[in-house]
Amino acid sequence: MAGRDDGEPIDDSFDDEELERALEGFEREFQENRDGTAQDGHGDGNDPEHDLQQDLSEFEHGLTFDEELEGLLGDKAKLAMLCTRLQDADLLAAFCALADISAQCVQANEGAVAVLRGLDGNAPESAAQDLTKVVAGLSALLVVNRADKIEATVYMGGQAGEQLPPPFVFPTLAPFVEDMMLGISTMDGLRDSGADIVDTNSIDHDGALSIIARHTRFDGPKGHVE
């Protein structure tokens, strides 16, 4: 037993009982607060557990989160572009429309570029194959960012050709290609800067043929459209 300054002993069992009573009081208070919170939740129509599950569900199924995760895993490309030597964005958009490729085509002195919407799986590669198959004689450089790895592949006649180091090809392309691939620029930024952008979704089949006819002036297209 421990002693006090006046020499009288301290009753250790009394201290233990006090501690037990304090713990019991704390447990009762905790349980009462918990029950009160649950009742408040039911009273105002808010179930904390339900709200948590709903928040987690919305987070897990959020479009931005899903896209970011797929981009990191490489299941979905973060960005994909078809770079051509065509001088007009509307002509590239017309070709893309005929090939059933959804894209936003950007005018550039170095050659029009199609920023692809289809990024799942091998959709970018399929788009490159379809475009260069539908438009005979047209070659395109597919630049893709998957899981922060950028690849550049030449396509012609529906076939994939040589893979080129991106640092070597970027200087030959419109500056925004590299900027967007590196995350420095976005489509919204291009649009705000006044870039000439043609959406393939705004062109139907007849409209595509009309655009192609206007550019070829009936003198014979450089490439045959199948």
mmCIF file of C-alpha atoms in Angstrom:
data_model
loop_
_atom_site.group_PDB
_atom_site.id
_atom_site.type_symbol
_atom_site.label_atom_id
_atom_site.label_comp_id
_atom_site.label_asym_id
_atom_site.label_seq_id
_atom_site.Cartn_x
_atom_site.Cartn_y
_atom_site.Cartn_z
ATOM 1 C CA MET A 1 0.000 0.000 0.000
ATOM 2 C CA ALA A 2 1.128 3.511 -0.658
ATOM 3 C CA GLY A 3 1.144 6.002 2.200
ATOM 4 C CA ARG A 4 0.067 9.601 2.495
ATOM 5 C CA ASP A 5 2.158 12.341 4.098
ATOM 6 C CA ASP A 6 0.180 12.004 7.392
ATOM 7 C CA GLY A 7 1.069 8.330 7.537
ATOM 8 C CA GLU A 8 -2.472 7.038 7.015
ATOM 9 C CA PRO A 9 -2.785 4.284 4.379
ATOM 10 C CA ILE A 10 -4.744 4.691 1.139
ATOM 11 C CA ASP A 11 -7.497 2.216 0.446
ATOM 12 C CA ASP A 12 -6.429 0.771 -2.966
ATOM 13 C CA SER A 13 -9.723 -1.089 -3.371
ATOM 14 C CA PHE A 14 -11.605 2.191 -3.083
ATOM 15 C CA ASP A 15 -9.510 3.667 -5.897
ATOM 16 C CA ASP A 16 -10.242 0.637 -8.099
ATOM 17 C CA GLU A 17 -13.961 0.959 -7.474
ATOM 18 C CA GLU A 18 -13.855 4.643 -8.348
ATOM 19 C CA LEU A 19 -12.074 3.799 -11.609
ATOM 20 C CA GLU A 20 -14.620 1.133 -12.499
ATOM 21 C CA ARG A 21 -17.515 3.491 -11.792
ATOM 22 C CA ALA A 22 -15.881 6.182 -13.931
ATOM 23 C CA LEU A 23 -15.445 3.738 -16.821
ATOM 24 C CA GLU A 24 -19.031 2.566 -16.501
ATOM 25 C CA GLY A 25 -20.208 6.169 -16.558
ATOM 26 C CA PHE A 26 -18.135 6.857 -19.663
ATOM 27 C CA GLU A 27 -19.541 3.790 -21.421
ATOM 28 C CA ARG A 28 -23.111 4.822 -20.574
ATOM 29 C CA GLU A 29 -22.493 8.359 -21.853
ATOM 30 C CA PHE A 30 -20.907 7.042 -25.048
ATOM 31 C CA GLN A 31 -23.820 4.683 -25.673
ATOM 32 C CA GLU A 32 -26.377 7.429 -25.011
ATOM 33 C CA ASN A 33 -24.624 9.791 -27.438
ATOM 34 C CA ARG A 34 -24.471 7.066 -30.055
ATOM 35 C CA ASP A 35 -28.160 6.215 -29.656
ATOM 36 C CA GLY A 36 -29.080 9.888 -29.793
ATOM 37 C CA THR A 37 -27.105 10.388 -33.006
ATOM 38 C CA ALA A 38 -28.802 7.412 -34.618
ATOM 39 C CA GLN A 39 -32.243 8.703 -33.630
ATOM 40 C CA ASP A 40 -31.426 12.164 -34.986
ATOM 41 C CA GLY A 41 -30.349 10.569 -38.236
ATOM 42 C CA HIS A 42 -33.625 8.693 -38.591
ATOM 43 C CA GLY A 43 -35.628 11.706 -37.505
ATOM 44 C CA ASP A 44 -34.360 14.031 -40.225
ATOM 45 C CA GLY A 45 -34.199 11.350 -42.896
ATOM 46 C CA ASN A 46 -30.397 11.094 -42.803
ATOM 47 C CA ASP A 47 -28.896 7.709 -42.008
ATOM 48 C CA PRO A 48 -25.138 8.189 -41.398
ATOM 49 C CA GLU A 49 -24.330 4.651 -42.501
ATOM 50 C CA HIS A 50 -26.502 4.999 -45.597
ATOM 51 C CA ASP A 51 -24.970 8.389 -46.404
ATOM 52 C CA LEU A 52 -21.472 6.931 -46.110
ATOM 53 C CA GLN A 53 -22.333 4.058 -48.430
ATOM 54 C CA GLN A 54 -23.921 6.461 -50.894
ATOM 55 C CA ASP A 55 -20.888 8.748 -50.852
ATOM 56 C CA LEU A 56 -18.562 5.803 -51.410
ATOM 57 C CA SER A 57 -20.753 4.544 -54.236
ATOM 58 C CA GLU A 58 -20.780 7.943 -55.940
ATOM 59 C CA PHE A 59 -17.031 8.220 -55.529
ATOM 60 C CA GLU A 60 -16.358 4.773 -56.923
ATOM 61 C CA HIS A 61 -18.634 5.347 -59.891
ATOM 62 C CA GLY A 62 -17.655 8.938 -60.558
ATOM 63 C CA LEU A 63 -16.716 9.478 -64.193
ATOM 64 C CA THR A 64 -13.608 11.479 -63.392
ATOM 65 C CA PHE A 65 -12.349 8.933 -60.890
ATOM 66 C CA ASP A 66 -12.981 6.016 -63.234
ATOM 67 C CA GLU A 67 -11.222 7.704 -66.122
ATOM 68 C CA GLU A 68 -8.248 8.665 -63.997
ATOM 69 C CA LEU A 69 -7.911 5.147 -62.630
ATOM 70 C CA GLU A 70 -8.200 3.550 -66.049
ATOM 71 C CA GLY A 71 -5.656 6.019 -67.380
ATOM 72 C CA LEU A 72 -3.211 5.130 -64.626
ATOM 73 C CA LEU A 73 -3.705 1.413 -65.190
ATOM 74 C CA GLY A 74 -3.371 1.754 -68.939
ATOM 75 C CA ASP A 75 -6.820 0.236 -69.607
ATOM 76 C CA LYS A 76 -7.919 3.508 -71.129
ATOM 77 C CA ALA A 77 -5.767 6.018 -72.948
ATOM 78 C CA LYS A 78 -5.555 9.426 -71.324
ATOM 79 C CA LEU A 79 -5.331 11.043 -74.740
ATOM 80 C CA ALA A 80 -5.052 9.935 -78.355
ATOM 81 C CA MET A 81 -4.521 11.970 -81.518
ATOM 82 C CA LEU A 82 -4.333 11.228 -85.211
ATOM 83 C CA CYS A 83 -1.866 13.630 -86.802
ATOM 84 C CA THR A 84 -2.036 14.092 -90.572
ATOM 85 C CA ARG A 85 -0.597 16.299 -93.294
ATOM 86 C CA LEU A 86 -4.043 17.449 -94.408
ATOM 87 C CA GLN A 87 -4.267 21.231 -94.461
ATOM 88 C CA ASP A 88 -7.914 21.556 -93.441
ATOM 89 C CA ALA A 89 -9.604 20.441 -90.239
ATOM 90 C CA ASP A 90 -13.006 20.125 -91.901
ATOM 91 C CA LEU A 91 -11.587 17.757 -94.516
ATOM 92 C CA LEU A 92 -10.071 15.552 -91.813
ATOM 93 C CA ALA A 93 -13.366 15.696 -89.924
ATOM 94 C CA ALA A 94 -15.211 14.602 -93.071
ATOM 95 C CA PHE A 95 -12.875 11.644 -93.540
ATOM 96 C CA CYS A 96 -13.288 10.720 -89.871
ATOM 97 C CA ALA A 97 -17.073 10.941 -90.185
ATOM 98 C CA LEU A 98 -17.046 8.528 -93.124
ATOM 99 C CA ALA A 99 -14.897 6.148 -91.071
ATOM 100 C CA ASP A 100 -17.279 6.425 -88.084
ATOM 101 C CA ILE A 101 -14.606 8.035 -85.936
ATOM 102 C CA SER A 102 -15.745 10.475 -83.266
ATOM 103 C CA ALA A 103 -13.195 13.241 -82.859
ATOM 104 C CA GLN A 104 -12.553 16.938 -82.650
ATOM 105 C CA CYS A 105 -10.362 17.984 -85.554
ATOM 106 C CA VAL A 106 -8.016 20.908 -85.056
ATOM 107 C CA GLN A 107 -6.606 23.095 -87.821
ATOM 108 C CA ALA A 108 -2.813 23.448 -87.836
ATOM 109 C CA ASN A 109 -0.173 24.624 -90.298
ATOM 110 C CA GLU A 110 1.770 21.426 -89.672
ATOM 111 C CA GLY A 111 -1.288 19.339 -90.564
ATOM 112 C CA ALA A 112 -4.777 18.833 -89.163
ATOM 113 C CA VAL A 113 -5.062 16.744 -86.003
ATOM 114 C CA ALA A 114 -7.977 14.592 -84.850
ATOM 115 C CA VAL A 115 -8.330 14.433 -81.067
ATOM 116 C CA LEU A 116 -10.092 11.113 -80.557
ATOM 117 C CA ARG A 117 -13.000 10.517 -78.201
ATOM 118 C CA GLY A 118 -12.739 6.726 -78.241
ATOM 119 C CA LEU A 119 -10.045 5.914 -75.696
ATOM 120 C CA ASP A 120 -11.078 2.518 -74.313
ATOM 121 C CA GLY A 121 -8.914 -0.501 -75.009
ATOM 122 C CA ASN A 122 -7.528 -0.493 -78.546
ATOM 123 C CA ALA A 123 -10.049 2.070 -79.830
ATOM 124 C CA PRO A 124 -7.319 4.579 -80.825
ATOM 125 C CA GLU A 125 -5.511 1.926 -82.866
ATOM 126 C CA SER A 126 -8.771 0.854 -84.515
ATOM 127 C CA ALA A 127 -9.493 4.477 -85.442
ATOM 128 C CA ALA A 128 -6.075 4.823 -87.071
ATOM 129 C CA GLN A 129 -6.626 1.625 -89.025
ATOM 130 C CA ASP A 130 -10.114 2.640 -90.148
ATOM 131 C CA LEU A 131 -9.132 6.144 -91.239
ATOM 132 C CA THR A 132 -6.129 5.058 -93.295
ATOM 133 C CA LYS A 133 -8.119 2.205 -94.805
ATOM 134 C CA VAL A 134 -11.151 4.279 -95.768
ATOM 135 C CA VAL A 135 -8.986 7.022 -97.269
ATOM 136 C CA ALA A 136 -6.549 5.261 -99.573
ATOM 137 C CA GLY A 137 -3.138 6.888 -99.712
ATOM 138 C CA LEU A 138 -3.612 8.790 -96.458
ATOM 139 C CA SER A 139 -1.053 8.190 -93.744
ATOM 140 C CA ALA A 140 -1.522 9.193 -90.120
ATOM 141 C CA LEU A 141 0.607 9.284 -87.016
ATOM 142 C CA LEU A 142 -1.195 7.941 -83.955
ATOM 143 C CA VAL A 143 0.073 9.525 -80.750
ATOM 144 C CA VAL A 144 -1.277 7.927 -77.569
ATOM 145 C CA ASN A 145 -0.743 8.545 -73.869
ATOM 146 C CA ARG A 146 -1.413 5.454 -71.767
ATOM 147 C CA ALA A 147 -0.478 5.421 -68.096
ATOM 148 C CA ASP A 148 1.770 8.430 -68.772
ATOM 149 C CA LYS A 149 3.645 6.508 -71.470
ATOM 150 C CA ILE A 150 3.501 8.241 -74.852
ATOM 151 C CA GLU A 151 3.807 6.237 -78.060
ATOM 152 C CA ALA A 152 3.785 7.374 -81.686
ATOM 153 C CA THR A 153 2.995 4.921 -84.482
ATOM 154 C CA VAL A 154 2.684 5.472 -88.228
ATOM 155 C CA TYR A 155 -0.410 4.016 -89.940
ATOM 156 C CA MET A 156 -1.063 3.591 -93.645
ATOM 157 C CA GLY A 157 -3.440 1.393 -95.609
ATOM 158 C CA GLY A 158 -5.073 0.185 -92.414
ATOM 159 C CA GLN A 159 -1.808 -1.200 -91.087
ATOM 160 C CA ALA A 160 0.426 -0.149 -88.214
ATOM 161 C CA GLY A 161 3.944 0.692 -89.267
ATOM 162 C CA GLU A 162 7.016 2.004 -87.542
ATOM 163 C CA GLN A 163 6.967 3.262 -83.974
ATOM 164 C CA LEU A 164 8.801 6.552 -83.614
ATOM 165 C CA PRO A 165 10.295 8.172 -80.495
ATOM 166 C CA PRO A 166 7.901 10.977 -79.454
ATOM 167 C CA PRO A 167 10.747 13.476 -78.821
ATOM 168 C CA PHE A 168 11.747 13.086 -82.463
ATOM 169 C CA VAL A 169 8.266 13.562 -83.932
ATOM 170 C CA PHE A 170 6.926 16.338 -81.677
ATOM 171 C CA PRO A 171 8.985 19.071 -83.402
ATOM 172 C CA THR A 172 7.350 18.135 -86.724
ATOM 173 C CA LEU A 173 3.807 18.397 -85.343
ATOM 174 C CA ALA A 174 1.631 21.268 -84.201
ATOM 175 C CA PRO A 175 2.922 22.526 -80.816
ATOM 176 C CA PHE A 176 -0.373 21.795 -79.082
ATOM 177 C CA VAL A 177 0.092 18.061 -79.690
ATOM 178 C CA GLU A 178 3.041 17.847 -77.313
ATOM 179 C CA ASP A 179 1.461 20.310 -74.876
ATOM 180 C CA MET A 180 -1.723 18.273 -74.612
ATOM 181 C CA MET A 181 0.134 14.985 -74.353
ATOM 182 C CA LEU A 182 2.127 16.371 -71.433
ATOM 183 C CA GLY A 183 -0.960 17.844 -69.795
ATOM 184 C CA ILE A 184 0.154 21.433 -70.328
ATOM 185 C CA SER A 185 -2.827 22.295 -72.536
ATOM 186 C CA THR A 186 -6.383 21.041 -73.030
ATOM 187 C CA MET A 187 -9.097 21.139 -75.674
ATOM 188 C CA ASP A 188 -10.818 23.894 -73.730
ATOM 189 C CA GLY A 189 -7.581 25.851 -73.761
ATOM 190 C CA LEU A 190 -7.272 25.401 -77.516
ATOM 191 C CA ARG A 191 -10.844 26.515 -78.012
ATOM 192 C CA ASP A 192 -10.320 29.565 -75.814
ATOM 193 C CA SER A 193 -7.236 30.475 -77.828
ATOM 194 C CA GLY A 194 -9.362 30.655 -80.975
ATOM 195 C CA ALA A 195 -8.221 27.437 -82.640
ATOM 196 C CA ASP A 196 -10.297 26.259 -85.606
ATOM 197 C CA ILE A 197 -11.962 23.063 -84.370
ATOM 198 C CA VAL A 198 -14.433 20.923 -86.315
ATOM 199 C CA ASP A 199 -16.458 18.277 -84.476
ATOM 200 C CA THR A 200 -17.169 15.123 -86.461
ATOM 201 C CA ASN A 201 -20.496 14.809 -84.638
ATOM 202 C CA SER A 202 -21.690 17.860 -86.559
ATOM 203 C CA ILE A 203 -21.147 16.149 -89.938
ATOM 204 C CA ASP A 204 -23.456 13.538 -91.439
ATOM 205 C CA HIS A 205 -22.644 11.280 -94.389
ATOM 206 C CA ASP A 206 -23.917 13.661 -97.064
ATOM 207 C CA GLY A 207 -22.190 16.578 -95.376
ATOM 208 C CA ALA A 208 -18.919 14.670 -95.362
ATOM 209 C CA LEU A 209 -19.168 13.944 -99.085
ATOM 210 C CA SER A 210 -19.980 17.593 -99.758
ATOM 211 C CA ILE A 211 -16.902 18.765 -97.852
ATOM 212 C CA ILE A 212 -14.677 16.307 -99.687
ATOM 213 C CA ALA A 213 -16.103 17.367 -103.062
ATOM 214 C CA ARG A 214 -15.514 21.019 -102.232
ATOM 215 C CA HIS A 215 -11.888 20.428 -101.330
ATOM 216 C CA THR A 216 -11.155 18.257 -104.362
ATOM 217 C CA ARG A 217 -13.042 20.621 -106.698
ATOM 218 C CA PHE A 218 -13.943 17.581 -108.757
ATOM 219 C CA ASP A 219 -10.421 17.472 -110.137
ATOM 220 C CA GLY A 220 -9.932 14.071 -108.651
ATOM 221 C CA PRO A 221 -9.142 13.466 -105.015
ATOM 222 C CA LYS A 222 -5.596 12.754 -103.984
ATOM 223 C CA GLY A 223 -6.962 9.816 -102.078
ATOM 224 C CA HIS A 224 -9.813 7.523 -103.017
ATOM 225 C CA VAL A 225 -12.678 7.368 -100.517
ATOM 226 C CA GLU A 226 -14.158 3.922 -100.284
#
